[in-house]
Short mmCIF file of C-alpha atoms in Angstrom, two decimals:
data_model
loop_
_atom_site.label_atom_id
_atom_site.label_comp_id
_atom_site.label_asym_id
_atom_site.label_seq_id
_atom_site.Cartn_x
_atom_site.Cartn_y
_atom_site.Cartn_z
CA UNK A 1 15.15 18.84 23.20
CA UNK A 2 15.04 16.04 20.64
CA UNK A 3 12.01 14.73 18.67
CA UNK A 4 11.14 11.23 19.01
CA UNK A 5 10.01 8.53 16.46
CA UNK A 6 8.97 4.93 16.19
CA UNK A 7 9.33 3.71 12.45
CA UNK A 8 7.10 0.07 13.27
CA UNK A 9 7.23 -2.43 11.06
CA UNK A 10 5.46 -6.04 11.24
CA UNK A 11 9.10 -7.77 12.58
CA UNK A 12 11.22 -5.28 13.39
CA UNK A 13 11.64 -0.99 14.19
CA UNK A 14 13.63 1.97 14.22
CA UNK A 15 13.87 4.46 17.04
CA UNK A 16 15.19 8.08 15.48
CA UNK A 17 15.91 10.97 17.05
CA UNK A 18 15.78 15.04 15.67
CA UNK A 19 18.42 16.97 17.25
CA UNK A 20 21.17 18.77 16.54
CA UNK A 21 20.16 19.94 13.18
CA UNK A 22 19.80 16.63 12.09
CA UNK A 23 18.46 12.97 12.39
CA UNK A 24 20.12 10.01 14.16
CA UNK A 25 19.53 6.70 14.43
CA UNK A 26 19.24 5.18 17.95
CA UNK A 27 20.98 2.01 18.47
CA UNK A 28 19.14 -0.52 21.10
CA UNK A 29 21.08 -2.64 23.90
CA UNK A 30 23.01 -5.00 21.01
CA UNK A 31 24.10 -1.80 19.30
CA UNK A 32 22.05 -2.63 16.53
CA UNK A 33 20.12 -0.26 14.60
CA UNK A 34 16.76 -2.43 13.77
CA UNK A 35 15.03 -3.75 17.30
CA UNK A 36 12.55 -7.09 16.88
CA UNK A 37 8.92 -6.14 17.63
CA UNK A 38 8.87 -9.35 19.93
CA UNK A 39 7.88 -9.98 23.29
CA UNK A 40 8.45 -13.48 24.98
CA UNK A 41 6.52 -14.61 28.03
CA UNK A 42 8.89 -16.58 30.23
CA UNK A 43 7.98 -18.63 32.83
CA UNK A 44 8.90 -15.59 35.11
CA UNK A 45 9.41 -12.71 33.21
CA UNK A 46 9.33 -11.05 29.72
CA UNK A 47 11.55 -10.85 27.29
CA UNK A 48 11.48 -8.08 24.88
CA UNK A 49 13.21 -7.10 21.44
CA UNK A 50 16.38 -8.80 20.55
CA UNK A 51 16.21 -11.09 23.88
CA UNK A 52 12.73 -12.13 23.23
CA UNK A 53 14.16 -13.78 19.67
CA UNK A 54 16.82 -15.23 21.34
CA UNK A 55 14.35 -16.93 23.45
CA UNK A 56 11.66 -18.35 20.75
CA UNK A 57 13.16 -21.65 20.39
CA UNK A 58 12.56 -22.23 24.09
CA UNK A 59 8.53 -21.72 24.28
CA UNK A 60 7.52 -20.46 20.61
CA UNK A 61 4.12 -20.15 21.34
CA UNK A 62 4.66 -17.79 23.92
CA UNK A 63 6.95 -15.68 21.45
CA UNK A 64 4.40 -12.73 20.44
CA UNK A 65 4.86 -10.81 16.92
CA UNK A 66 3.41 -9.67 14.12
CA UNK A 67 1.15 -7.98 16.61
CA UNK A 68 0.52 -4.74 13.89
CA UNK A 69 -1.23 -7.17 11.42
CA UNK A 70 -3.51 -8.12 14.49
CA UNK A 71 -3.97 -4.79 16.53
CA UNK A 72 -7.29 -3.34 16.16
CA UNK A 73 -8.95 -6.27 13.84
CA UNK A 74 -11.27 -8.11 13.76
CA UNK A 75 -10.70 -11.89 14.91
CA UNK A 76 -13.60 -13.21 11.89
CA UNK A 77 -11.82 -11.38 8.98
CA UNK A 78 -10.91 -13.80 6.42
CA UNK A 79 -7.46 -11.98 5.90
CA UNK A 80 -6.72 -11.95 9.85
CA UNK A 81 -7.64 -15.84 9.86
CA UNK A 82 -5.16 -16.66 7.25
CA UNK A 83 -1.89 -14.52 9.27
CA UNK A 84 -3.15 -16.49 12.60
CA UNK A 85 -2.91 -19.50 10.89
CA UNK A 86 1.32 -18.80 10.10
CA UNK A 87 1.21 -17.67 13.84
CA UNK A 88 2.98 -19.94 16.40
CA UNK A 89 0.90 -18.52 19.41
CA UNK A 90 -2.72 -19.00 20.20
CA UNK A 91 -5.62 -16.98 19.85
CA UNK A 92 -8.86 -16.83 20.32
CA UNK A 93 -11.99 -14.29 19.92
CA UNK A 94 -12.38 -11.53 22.69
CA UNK A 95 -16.18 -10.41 23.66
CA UNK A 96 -16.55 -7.24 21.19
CA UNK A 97 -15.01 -9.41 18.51
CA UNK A 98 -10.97 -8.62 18.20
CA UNK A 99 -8.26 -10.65 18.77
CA UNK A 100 -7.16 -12.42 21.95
CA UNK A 101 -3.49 -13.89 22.26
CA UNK A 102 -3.31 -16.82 24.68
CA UNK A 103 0.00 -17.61 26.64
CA UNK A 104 1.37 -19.27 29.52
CA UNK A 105 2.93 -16.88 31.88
CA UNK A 106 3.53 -17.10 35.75
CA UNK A 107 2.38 -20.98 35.47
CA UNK A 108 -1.15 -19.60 34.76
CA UNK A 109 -3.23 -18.76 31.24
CA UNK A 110 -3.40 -14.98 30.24
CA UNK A 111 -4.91 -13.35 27.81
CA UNK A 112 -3.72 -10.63 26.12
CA UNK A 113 -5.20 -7.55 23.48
CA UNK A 114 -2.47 -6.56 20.15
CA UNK A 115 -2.70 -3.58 21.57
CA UNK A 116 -1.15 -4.32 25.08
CA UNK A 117 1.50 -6.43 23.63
CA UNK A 118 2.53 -3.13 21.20
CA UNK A 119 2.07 -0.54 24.50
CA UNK A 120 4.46 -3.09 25.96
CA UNK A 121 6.86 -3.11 23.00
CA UNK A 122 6.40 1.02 23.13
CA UNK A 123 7.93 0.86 26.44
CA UNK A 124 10.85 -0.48 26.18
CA UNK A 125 11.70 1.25 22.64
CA UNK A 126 11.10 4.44 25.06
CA UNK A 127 13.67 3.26 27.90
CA UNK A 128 15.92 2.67 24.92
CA UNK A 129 15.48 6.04 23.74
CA UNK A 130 15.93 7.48 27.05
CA UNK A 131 19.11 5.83 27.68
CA UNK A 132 20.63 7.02 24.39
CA UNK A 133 19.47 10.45 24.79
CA UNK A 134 19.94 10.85 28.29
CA UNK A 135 16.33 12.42 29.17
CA UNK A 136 12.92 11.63 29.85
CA UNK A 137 10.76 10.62 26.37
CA UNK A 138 6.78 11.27 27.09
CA UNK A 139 6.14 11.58 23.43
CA UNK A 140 7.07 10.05 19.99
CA UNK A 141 6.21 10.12 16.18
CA UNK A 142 5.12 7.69 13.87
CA UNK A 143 3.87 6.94 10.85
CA UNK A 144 -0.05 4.61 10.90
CA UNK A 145 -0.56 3.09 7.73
CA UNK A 146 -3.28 4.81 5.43
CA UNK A 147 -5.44 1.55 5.24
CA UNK A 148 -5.83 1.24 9.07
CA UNK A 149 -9.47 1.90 9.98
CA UNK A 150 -10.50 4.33 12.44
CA UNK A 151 -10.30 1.15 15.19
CA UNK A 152 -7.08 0.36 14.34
CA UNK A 153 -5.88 3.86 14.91
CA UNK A 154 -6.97 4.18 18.06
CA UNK A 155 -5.54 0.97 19.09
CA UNK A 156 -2.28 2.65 18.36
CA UNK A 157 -3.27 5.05 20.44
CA UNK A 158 -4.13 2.99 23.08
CA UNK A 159 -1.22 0.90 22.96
CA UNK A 160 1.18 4.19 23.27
CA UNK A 161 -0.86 5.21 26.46
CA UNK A 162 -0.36 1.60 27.85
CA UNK A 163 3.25 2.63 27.67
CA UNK A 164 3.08 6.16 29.28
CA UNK A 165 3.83 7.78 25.92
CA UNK A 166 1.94 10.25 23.77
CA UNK A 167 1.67 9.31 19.71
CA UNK A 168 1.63 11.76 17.15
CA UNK A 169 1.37 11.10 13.83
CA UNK A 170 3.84 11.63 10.99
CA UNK A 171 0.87 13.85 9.29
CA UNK A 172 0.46 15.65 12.42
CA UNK A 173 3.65 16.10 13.13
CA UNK A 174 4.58 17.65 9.46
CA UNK A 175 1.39 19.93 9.90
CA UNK A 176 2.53 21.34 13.19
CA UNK A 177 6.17 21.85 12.18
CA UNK A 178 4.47 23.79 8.69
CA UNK A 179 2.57 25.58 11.19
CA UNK A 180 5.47 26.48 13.02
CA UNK A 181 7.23 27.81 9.80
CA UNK A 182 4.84 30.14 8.97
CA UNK A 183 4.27 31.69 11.96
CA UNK A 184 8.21 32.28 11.70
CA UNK A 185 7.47 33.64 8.17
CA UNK A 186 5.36 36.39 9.30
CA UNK A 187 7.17 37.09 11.59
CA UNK A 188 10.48 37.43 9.96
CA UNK A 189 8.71 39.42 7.00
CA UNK A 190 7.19 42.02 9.27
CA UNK A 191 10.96 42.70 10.77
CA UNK A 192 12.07 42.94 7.14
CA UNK A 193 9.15 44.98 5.59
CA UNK A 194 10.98 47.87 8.08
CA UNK A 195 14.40 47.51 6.38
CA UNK A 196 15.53 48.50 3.11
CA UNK A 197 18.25 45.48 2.81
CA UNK A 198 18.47 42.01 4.29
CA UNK A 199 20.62 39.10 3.99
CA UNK A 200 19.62 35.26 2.83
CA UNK A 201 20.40 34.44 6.50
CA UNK A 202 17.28 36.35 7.54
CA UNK A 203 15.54 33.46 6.05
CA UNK A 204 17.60 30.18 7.46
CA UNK A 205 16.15 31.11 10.94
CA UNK A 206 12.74 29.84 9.57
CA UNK A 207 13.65 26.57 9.46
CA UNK A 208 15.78 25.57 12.18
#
């Protein structure tokens, strides 16, 4: 079973994968190794990644990124104000005070939270997992900036949900996997406490 992760940035991301002793690098559907954290509304359908880039020229405000500097804030914040304002799509202020992203889509006005168009971007950086590794992905790792507030974190959240996915953080993650060691410790030094030799290979079983 291989371990999952998301490496977001504010343009583009890396899917990874732990297995085999190792870590590889997924590619996506242009066999490249970076994926655009875009999605483009059509006037039909959605285009995501690499295909919703290709299709910005067409309708650039309905080309949605930069979504991480959005999800979770709050649509007054001097600092959000001045990234909406090098933003090609429109926004507006939602009821409890976050962001709203305007586009056209189906020939009628939706609206749209940061966090829906990230769940959607979570999806399909989980079918291209799935395709690459051949098996069902229900949960992934990734790392949420320090700075985030506690609103912004659970936007993540909710934006990994949206997508049918469980999030675990990097810290988590690295936690439960130090967890997992030492249980393997004890164990390993109980069998050895009723031997009077053992080899170094005793201890490699710890960490695989």
């Amino acid at each position: 079973m291989s371990v999952v992760g998301f490496d977001i940035g504010n343009e583009n991301c890396v899917i990874v994968a732990a297995k085999n002793r190792g870590i590889d690098v997924l590619l996506n559907d242009k066999s490249n190794r970076k994926t655009p954290v875009v999605v483009s509304f059509g006037e039909k359908q959605k285009f995501l990644g690499s295909a919703g880039v290709a299709s910005a020229t067409i309708k650039p405000k309905s080309n949605i990124s930069q979504v991480k500097r959005l999800i979770g804030s709050e649509y007054k914040n001097p600092l959000v104000q001045d990234d909406l304002k090098l933003l090609p799509f429109e926004t507006s202020e939602a009821s409890d005070g976050g962001v709203l992203i305007l586009v056209q889509y189906l020939n009628e006005k939706h609206t749209y939270r940061p966090m829906q168009i990230l769940g959607t971007s979570f999806a399909k950086l989980k079918q291209m997992a799935e395709k690459n590794l051949e098996n069902h992905v229900s949960s992934f790792v990734t790392g949420i900036p320090s700075y985030f507030t506690d609103l912004q974190t659970r936007a993540y959240l909710d934006a990994a949900h949206i997508a049918g996915l469980r999030l675990m953080h990097d810290c988590t993650a690295t936690a439960s996997r130090i967890h997992k060691w030492i249980c393997k410790l004890r164990i390993v030094l109980t069998k050895l406490g009723r031997r009077k030799k053992f080899k170094c290979s005793d201890f490699a079983q710890i960490f695989l």
